[in-house]
mmCIF file of C-alpha atoms in Angstrom:
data_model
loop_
_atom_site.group_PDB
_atom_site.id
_atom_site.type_symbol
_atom_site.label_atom_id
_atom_site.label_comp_id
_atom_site.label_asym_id
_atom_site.label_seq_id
_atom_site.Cartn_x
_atom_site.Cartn_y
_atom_site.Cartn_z
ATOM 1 C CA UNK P 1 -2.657 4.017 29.827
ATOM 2 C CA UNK P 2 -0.738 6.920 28.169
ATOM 3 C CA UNK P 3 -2.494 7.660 25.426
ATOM 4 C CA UNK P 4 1.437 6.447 23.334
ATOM 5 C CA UNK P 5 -0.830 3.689 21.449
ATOM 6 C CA UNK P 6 -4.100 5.264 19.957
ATOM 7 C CA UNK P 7 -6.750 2.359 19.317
ATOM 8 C CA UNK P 8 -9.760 3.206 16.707
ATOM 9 C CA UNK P 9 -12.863 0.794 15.490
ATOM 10 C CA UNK P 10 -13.722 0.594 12.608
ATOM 11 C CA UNK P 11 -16.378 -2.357 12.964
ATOM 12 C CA UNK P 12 -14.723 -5.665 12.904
ATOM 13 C CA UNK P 13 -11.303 -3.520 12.513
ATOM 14 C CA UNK P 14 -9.045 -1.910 15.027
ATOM 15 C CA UNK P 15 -6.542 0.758 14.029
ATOM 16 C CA UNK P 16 -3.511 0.731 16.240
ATOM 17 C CA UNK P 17 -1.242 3.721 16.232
ATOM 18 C CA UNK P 18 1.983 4.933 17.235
ATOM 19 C CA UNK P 19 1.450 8.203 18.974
ATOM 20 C CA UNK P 20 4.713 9.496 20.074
ATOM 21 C CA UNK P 21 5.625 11.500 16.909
ATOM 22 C CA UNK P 22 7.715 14.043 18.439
ATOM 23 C CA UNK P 23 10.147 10.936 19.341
ATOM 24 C CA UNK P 24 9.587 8.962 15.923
ATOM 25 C CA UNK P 25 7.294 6.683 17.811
ATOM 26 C CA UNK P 26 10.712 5.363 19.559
ATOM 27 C CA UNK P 27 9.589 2.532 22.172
ATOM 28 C CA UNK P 28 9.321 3.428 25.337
ATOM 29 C CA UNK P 29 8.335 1.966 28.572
ATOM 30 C CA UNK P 30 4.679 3.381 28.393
ATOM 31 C CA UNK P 31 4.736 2.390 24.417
ATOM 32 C CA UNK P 32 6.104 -0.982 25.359
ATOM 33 C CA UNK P 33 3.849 -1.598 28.367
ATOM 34 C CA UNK P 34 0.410 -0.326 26.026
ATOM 35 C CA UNK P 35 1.720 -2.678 23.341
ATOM 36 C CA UNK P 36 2.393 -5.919 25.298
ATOM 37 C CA UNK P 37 -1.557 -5.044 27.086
ATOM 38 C CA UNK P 38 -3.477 -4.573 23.220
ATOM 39 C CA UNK P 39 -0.973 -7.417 21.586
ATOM 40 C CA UNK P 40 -2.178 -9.371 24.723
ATOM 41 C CA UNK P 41 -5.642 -8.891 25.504
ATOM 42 C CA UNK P 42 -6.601 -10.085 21.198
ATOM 43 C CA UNK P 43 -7.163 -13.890 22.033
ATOM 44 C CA UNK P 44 -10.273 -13.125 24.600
ATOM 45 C CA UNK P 45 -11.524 -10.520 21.831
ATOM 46 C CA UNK P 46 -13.095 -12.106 19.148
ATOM 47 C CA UNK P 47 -15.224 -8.901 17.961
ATOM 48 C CA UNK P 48 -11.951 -7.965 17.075
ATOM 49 C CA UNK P 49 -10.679 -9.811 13.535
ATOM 50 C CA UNK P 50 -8.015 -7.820 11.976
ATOM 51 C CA UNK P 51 -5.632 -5.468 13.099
ATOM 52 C CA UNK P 52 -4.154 -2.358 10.950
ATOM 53 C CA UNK P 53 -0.644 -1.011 12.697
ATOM 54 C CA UNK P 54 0.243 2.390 11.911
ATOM 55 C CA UNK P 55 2.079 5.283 12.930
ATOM 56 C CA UNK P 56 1.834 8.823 13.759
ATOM 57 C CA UNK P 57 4.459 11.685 12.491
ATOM 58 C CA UNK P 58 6.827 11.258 10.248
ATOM 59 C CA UNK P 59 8.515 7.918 10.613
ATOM 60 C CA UNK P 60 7.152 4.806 11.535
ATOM 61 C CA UNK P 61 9.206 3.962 14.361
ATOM 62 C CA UNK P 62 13.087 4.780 15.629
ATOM 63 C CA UNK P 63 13.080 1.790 17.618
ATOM 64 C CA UNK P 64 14.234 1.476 21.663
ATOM 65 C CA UNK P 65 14.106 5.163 23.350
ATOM 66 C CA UNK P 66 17.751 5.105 24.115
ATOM 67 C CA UNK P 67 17.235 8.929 25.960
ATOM 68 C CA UNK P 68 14.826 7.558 28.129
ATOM 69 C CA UNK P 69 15.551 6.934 31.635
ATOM 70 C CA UNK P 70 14.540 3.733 32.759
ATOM 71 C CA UNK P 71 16.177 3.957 36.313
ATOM 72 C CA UNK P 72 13.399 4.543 37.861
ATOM 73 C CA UNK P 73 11.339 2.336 36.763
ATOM 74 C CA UNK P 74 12.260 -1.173 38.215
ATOM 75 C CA UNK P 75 12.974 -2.682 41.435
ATOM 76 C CA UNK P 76 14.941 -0.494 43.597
ATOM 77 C CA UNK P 77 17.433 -2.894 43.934
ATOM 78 C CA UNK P 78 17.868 -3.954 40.204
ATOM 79 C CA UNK P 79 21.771 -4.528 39.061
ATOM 80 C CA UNK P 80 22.080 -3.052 35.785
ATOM 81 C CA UNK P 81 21.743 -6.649 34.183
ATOM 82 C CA UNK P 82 18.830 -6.955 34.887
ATOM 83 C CA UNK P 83 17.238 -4.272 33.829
ATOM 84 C CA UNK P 84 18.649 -4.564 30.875
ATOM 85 C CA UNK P 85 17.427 -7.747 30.570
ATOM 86 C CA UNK P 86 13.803 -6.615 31.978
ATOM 87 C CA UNK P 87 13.882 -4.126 29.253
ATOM 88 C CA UNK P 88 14.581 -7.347 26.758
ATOM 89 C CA UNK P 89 12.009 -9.404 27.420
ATOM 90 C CA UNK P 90 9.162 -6.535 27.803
ATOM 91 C CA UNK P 91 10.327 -5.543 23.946
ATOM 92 C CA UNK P 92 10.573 -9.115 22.889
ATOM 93 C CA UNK P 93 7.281 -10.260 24.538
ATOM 94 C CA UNK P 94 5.564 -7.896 21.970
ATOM 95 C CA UNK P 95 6.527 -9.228 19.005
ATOM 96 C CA UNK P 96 5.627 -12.885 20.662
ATOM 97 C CA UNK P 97 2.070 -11.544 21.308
ATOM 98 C CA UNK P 98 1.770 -10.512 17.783
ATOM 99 C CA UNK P 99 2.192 -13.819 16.561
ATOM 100 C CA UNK P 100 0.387 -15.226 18.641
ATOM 101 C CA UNK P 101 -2.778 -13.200 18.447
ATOM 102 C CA UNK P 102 -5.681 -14.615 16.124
ATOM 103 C CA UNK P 103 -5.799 -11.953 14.205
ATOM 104 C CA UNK P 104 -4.230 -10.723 11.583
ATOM 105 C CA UNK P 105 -2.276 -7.742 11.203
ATOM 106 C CA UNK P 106 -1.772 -5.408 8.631
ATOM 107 C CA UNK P 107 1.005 -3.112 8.997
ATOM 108 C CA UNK P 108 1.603 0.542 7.355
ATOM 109 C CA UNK P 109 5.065 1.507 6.878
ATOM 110 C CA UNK P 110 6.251 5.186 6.333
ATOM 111 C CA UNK P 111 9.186 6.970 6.795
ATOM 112 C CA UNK P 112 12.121 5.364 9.078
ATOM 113 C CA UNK P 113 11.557 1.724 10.876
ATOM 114 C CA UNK P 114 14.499 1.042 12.798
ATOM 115 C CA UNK P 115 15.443 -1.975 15.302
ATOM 116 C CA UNK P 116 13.048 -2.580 17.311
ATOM 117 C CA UNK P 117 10.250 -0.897 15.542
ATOM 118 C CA UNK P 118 11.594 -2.971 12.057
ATOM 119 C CA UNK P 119 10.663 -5.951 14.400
ATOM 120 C CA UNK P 120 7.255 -4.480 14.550
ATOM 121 C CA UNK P 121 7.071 -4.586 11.222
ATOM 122 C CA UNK P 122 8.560 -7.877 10.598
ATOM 123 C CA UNK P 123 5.890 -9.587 13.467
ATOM 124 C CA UNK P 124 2.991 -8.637 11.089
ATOM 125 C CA UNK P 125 1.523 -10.553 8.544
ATOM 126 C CA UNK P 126 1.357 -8.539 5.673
ATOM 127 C CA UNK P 127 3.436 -5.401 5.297
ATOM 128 C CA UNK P 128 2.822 -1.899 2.999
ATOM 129 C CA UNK P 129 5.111 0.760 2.660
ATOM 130 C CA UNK P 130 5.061 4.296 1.494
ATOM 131 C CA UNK P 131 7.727 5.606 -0.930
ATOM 132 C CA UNK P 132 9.602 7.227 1.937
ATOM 133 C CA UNK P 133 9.650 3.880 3.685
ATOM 134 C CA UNK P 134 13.338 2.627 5.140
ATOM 135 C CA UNK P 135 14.551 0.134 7.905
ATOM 136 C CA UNK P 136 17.302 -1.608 9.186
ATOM 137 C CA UNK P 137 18.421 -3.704 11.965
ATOM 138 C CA UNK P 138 20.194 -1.225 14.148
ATOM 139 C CA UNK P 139 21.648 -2.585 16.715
ATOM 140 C CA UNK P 140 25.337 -3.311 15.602
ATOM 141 C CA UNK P 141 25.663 0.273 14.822
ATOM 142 C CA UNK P 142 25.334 1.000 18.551
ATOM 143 C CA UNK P 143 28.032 -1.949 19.756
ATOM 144 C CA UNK P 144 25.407 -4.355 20.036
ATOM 145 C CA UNK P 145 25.169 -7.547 18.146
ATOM 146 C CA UNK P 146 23.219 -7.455 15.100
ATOM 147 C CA UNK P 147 20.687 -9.904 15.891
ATOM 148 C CA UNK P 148 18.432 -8.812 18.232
ATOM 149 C CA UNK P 149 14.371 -8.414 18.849
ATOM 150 C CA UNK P 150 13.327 -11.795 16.490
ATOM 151 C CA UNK P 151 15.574 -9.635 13.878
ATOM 152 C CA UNK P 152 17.767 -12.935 12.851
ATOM 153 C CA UNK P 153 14.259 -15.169 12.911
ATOM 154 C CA UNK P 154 12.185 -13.024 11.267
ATOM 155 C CA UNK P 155 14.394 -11.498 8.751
ATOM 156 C CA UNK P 156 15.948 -14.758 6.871
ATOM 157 C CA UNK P 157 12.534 -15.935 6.662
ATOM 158 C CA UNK P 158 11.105 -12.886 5.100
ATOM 159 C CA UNK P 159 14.117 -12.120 2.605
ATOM 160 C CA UNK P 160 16.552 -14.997 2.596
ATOM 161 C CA UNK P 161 19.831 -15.278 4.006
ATOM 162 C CA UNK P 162 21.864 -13.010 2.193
ATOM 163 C CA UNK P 163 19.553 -9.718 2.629
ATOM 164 C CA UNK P 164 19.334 -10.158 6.023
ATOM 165 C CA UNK P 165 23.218 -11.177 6.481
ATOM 166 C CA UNK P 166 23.836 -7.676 4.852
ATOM 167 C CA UNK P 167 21.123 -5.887 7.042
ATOM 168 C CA UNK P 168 22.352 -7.305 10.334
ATOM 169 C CA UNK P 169 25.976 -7.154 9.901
ATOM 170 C CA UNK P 170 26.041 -3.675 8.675
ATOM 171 C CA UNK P 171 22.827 -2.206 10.114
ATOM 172 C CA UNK P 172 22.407 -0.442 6.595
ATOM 173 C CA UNK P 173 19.294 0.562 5.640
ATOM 174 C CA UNK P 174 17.187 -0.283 2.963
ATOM 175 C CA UNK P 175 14.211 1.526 1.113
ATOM 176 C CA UNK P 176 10.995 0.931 -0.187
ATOM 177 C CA UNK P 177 11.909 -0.444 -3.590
ATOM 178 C CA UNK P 178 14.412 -2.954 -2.534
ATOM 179 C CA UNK P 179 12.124 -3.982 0.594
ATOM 180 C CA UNK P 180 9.585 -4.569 -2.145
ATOM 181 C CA UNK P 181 11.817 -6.250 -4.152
ATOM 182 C CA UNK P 182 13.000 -8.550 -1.709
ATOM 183 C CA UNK P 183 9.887 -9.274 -0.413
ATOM 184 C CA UNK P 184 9.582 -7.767 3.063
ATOM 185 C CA UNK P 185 6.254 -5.689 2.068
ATOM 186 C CA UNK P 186 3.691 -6.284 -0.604
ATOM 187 C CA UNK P 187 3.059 -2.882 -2.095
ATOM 188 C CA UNK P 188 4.155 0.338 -2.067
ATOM 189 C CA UNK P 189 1.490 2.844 -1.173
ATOM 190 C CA UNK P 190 1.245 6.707 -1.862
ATOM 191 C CA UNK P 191 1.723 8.001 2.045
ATOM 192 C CA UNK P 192 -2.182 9.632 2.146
ATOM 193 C CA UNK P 193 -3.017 6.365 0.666
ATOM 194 C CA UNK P 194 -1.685 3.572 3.063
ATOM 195 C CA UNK P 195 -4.649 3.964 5.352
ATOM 196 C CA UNK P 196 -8.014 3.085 2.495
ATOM 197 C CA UNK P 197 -5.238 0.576 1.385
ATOM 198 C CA UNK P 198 -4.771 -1.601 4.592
ATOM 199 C CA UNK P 199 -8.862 -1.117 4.823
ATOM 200 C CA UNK P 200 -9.623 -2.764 1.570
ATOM 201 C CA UNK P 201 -7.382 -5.866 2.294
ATOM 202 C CA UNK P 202 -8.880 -5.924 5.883
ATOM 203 C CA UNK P 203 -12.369 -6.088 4.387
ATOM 204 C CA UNK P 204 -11.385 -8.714 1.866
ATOM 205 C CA UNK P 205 -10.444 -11.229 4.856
ATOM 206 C CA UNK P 206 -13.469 -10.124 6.584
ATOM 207 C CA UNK P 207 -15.565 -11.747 3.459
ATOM 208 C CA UNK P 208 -14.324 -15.049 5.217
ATOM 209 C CA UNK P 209 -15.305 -17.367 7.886
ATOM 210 C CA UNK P 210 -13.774 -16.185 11.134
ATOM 211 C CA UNK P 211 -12.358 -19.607 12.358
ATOM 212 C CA UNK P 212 -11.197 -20.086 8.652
ATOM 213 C CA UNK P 213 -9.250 -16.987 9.554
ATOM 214 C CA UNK P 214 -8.157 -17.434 12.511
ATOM 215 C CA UNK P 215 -6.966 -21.326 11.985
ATOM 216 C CA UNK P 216 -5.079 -20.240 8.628
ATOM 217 C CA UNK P 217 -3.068 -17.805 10.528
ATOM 218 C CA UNK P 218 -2.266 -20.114 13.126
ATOM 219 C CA UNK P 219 -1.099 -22.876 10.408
ATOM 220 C CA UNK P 220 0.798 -20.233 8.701
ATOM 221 C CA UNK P 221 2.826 -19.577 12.063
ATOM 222 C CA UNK P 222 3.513 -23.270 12.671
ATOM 223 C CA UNK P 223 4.052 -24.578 8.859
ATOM 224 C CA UNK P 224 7.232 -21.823 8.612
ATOM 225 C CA UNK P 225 8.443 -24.155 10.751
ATOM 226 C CA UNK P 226 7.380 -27.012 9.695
ATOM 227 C CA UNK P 227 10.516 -30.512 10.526
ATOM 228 C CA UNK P 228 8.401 -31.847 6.861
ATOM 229 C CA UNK P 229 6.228 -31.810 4.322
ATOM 230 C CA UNK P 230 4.146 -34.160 6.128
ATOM 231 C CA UNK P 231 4.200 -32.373 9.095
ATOM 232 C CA UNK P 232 3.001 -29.056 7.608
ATOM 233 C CA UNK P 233 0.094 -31.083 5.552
ATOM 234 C CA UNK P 234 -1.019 -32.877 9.077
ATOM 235 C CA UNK P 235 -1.733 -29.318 10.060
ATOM 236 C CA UNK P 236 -3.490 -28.411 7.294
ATOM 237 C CA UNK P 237 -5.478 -31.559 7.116
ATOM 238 C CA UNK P 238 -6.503 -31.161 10.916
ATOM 239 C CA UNK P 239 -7.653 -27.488 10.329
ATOM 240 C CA UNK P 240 -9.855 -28.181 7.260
ATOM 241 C CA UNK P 241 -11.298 -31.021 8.784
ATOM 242 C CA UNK P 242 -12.598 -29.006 11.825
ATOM 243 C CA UNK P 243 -13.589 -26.230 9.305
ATOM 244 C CA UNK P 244 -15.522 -28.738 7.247
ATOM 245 C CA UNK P 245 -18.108 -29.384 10.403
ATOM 246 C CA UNK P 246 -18.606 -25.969 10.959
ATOM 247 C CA UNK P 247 -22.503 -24.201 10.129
ATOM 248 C CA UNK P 248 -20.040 -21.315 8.767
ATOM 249 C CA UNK P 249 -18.505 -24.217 6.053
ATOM 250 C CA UNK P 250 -21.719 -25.301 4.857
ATOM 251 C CA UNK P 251 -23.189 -21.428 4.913
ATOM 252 C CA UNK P 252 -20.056 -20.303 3.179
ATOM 253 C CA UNK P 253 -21.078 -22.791 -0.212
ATOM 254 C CA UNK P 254 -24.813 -21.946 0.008
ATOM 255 C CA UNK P 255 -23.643 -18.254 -0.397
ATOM 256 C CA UNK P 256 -20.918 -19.500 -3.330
ATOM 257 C CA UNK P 257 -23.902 -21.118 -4.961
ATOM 258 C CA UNK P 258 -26.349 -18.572 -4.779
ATOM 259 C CA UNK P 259 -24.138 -15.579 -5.378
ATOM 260 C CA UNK P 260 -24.811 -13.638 -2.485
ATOM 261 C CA UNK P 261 -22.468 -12.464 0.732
ATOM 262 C CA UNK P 262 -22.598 -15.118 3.064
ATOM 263 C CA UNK P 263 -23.783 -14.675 6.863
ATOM 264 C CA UNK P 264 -21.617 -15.953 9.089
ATOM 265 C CA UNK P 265 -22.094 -16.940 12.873
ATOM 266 C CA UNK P 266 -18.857 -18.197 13.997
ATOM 267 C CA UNK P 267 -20.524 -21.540 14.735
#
């Protein structure tokens, strides 16, 4: 590990943080590799139940570390396609992982997000920003196309098609009130504040069950896509029914009833 992604407890919490503040926290190939490994190893960790994603320095992060040499780093005989590509799929596989993971994560937004580390952003499931908070999709003002790292999946989803038409085909950014405005975060947060913020909400969804948790996240990732109504309220109908036999269902309303904090033993 290179110390690039700092990981902190905090009980039933992790802290993840960018730690590359003298490059904007700009992905590189020991920030990709420590990301895909935490983003990864969450399924087998169940101590674990919700994540906060931060950043250290000034900006949250610039996205792919374009001044990093990545020659050296592959198979000796690698054409440049397929590094290129290598380098691809290692980014993309995060944001895959962060879906995928049980639990969910709360990310802090300050200062500049840009491509790949908007996508970082946009993988999370809920999103606050500081007032100096901006992103954009970067990647068409470097020759690429537009759509790139889950930008075109995650992005309509998150603020309809005409925000993110304007994002991707310009690569403009956008601040804090219009990302709030449009949706793509939930709050904005005084900068010294973002931390106790994402803490508070994280405690709130540790007052519930932890399969309730986990399964809602998972039928929140599925029901997005969803081919029907019906097919979105099969889901929910098969989660709640396994919730309903749990002990953690039935201690859940003796708590309700007697107004106290339940105890839950993931059972």
């Amino acid at each position: 590990m290179s110390g690039e992604l700092l990981v902190e407890a905090r009980g039933q919490v992790e802290i993840a943080t960018l730690n590359r503040p003298g490059r904007l926290n700009a992905l590189s190939e020991g920030l990709v590799g420590e990301l895909n490994d935490y983003f990864g190893g969450l399924a087998e960790r169940k101590e674990v139940r919700v994540v906060i994603l931060r950043a250290a320095g000034r900006g949250f992060c610039a996205g792919l570390d374009i001044q990093e040499d990545r020659l050296g780093n592959g198979v000796s005989d690698e054409t440049p396609v397929l590094r290129t590509l290598r380098t691809q799929t290692r980014i993309g596989t995060i944001y895959r992982k962060m879906r995928a993971c049980p639990q969910p994560i709360i990310a802090l937004g300050h200062g500049a997000a840009a491509g790949g580390g908007l996508s970082l952003l946009l993988a999370s499931d809920v999103r606050y920003a500081a007032p100096s908070f901006r992103c954009n999709a970067a990647y068409i003002r470097i020759g690429l196309g537009g759509c790139d790292m889950a930008s075109s999946y995650f992005l309509p989803r998150l603020v309809g098609a005409s925000l993110a038409s304007e994002m991707i085909l310009t690569g403009r950014f956008i601040d804090a009130e219009r990302a709030l405005r449009a949706g793509l975060v939930s709050e904005i947060v005084e900068e010294e504040a973002l931390l106790d913020r994402g803490l508070a909400l994280a405690d709130e969804m540790l007052a519930t069950s932890p399969w309730g948790l986990r399964l809602s996240k998972q039928a929140l990732n599925l029901n997005i896509d969803a081919q029907s109504l019906d097919a979105a309220m099969a889901i929910e109908d098969r989660q709640q029914v396994i919730l309903s036999a749990t002990e953690d269902h039935k201690e859940a309303l003796a708590a309700f009833l007697g107004k106290r904090p339940p105890n839950y033993r993931e059972r």
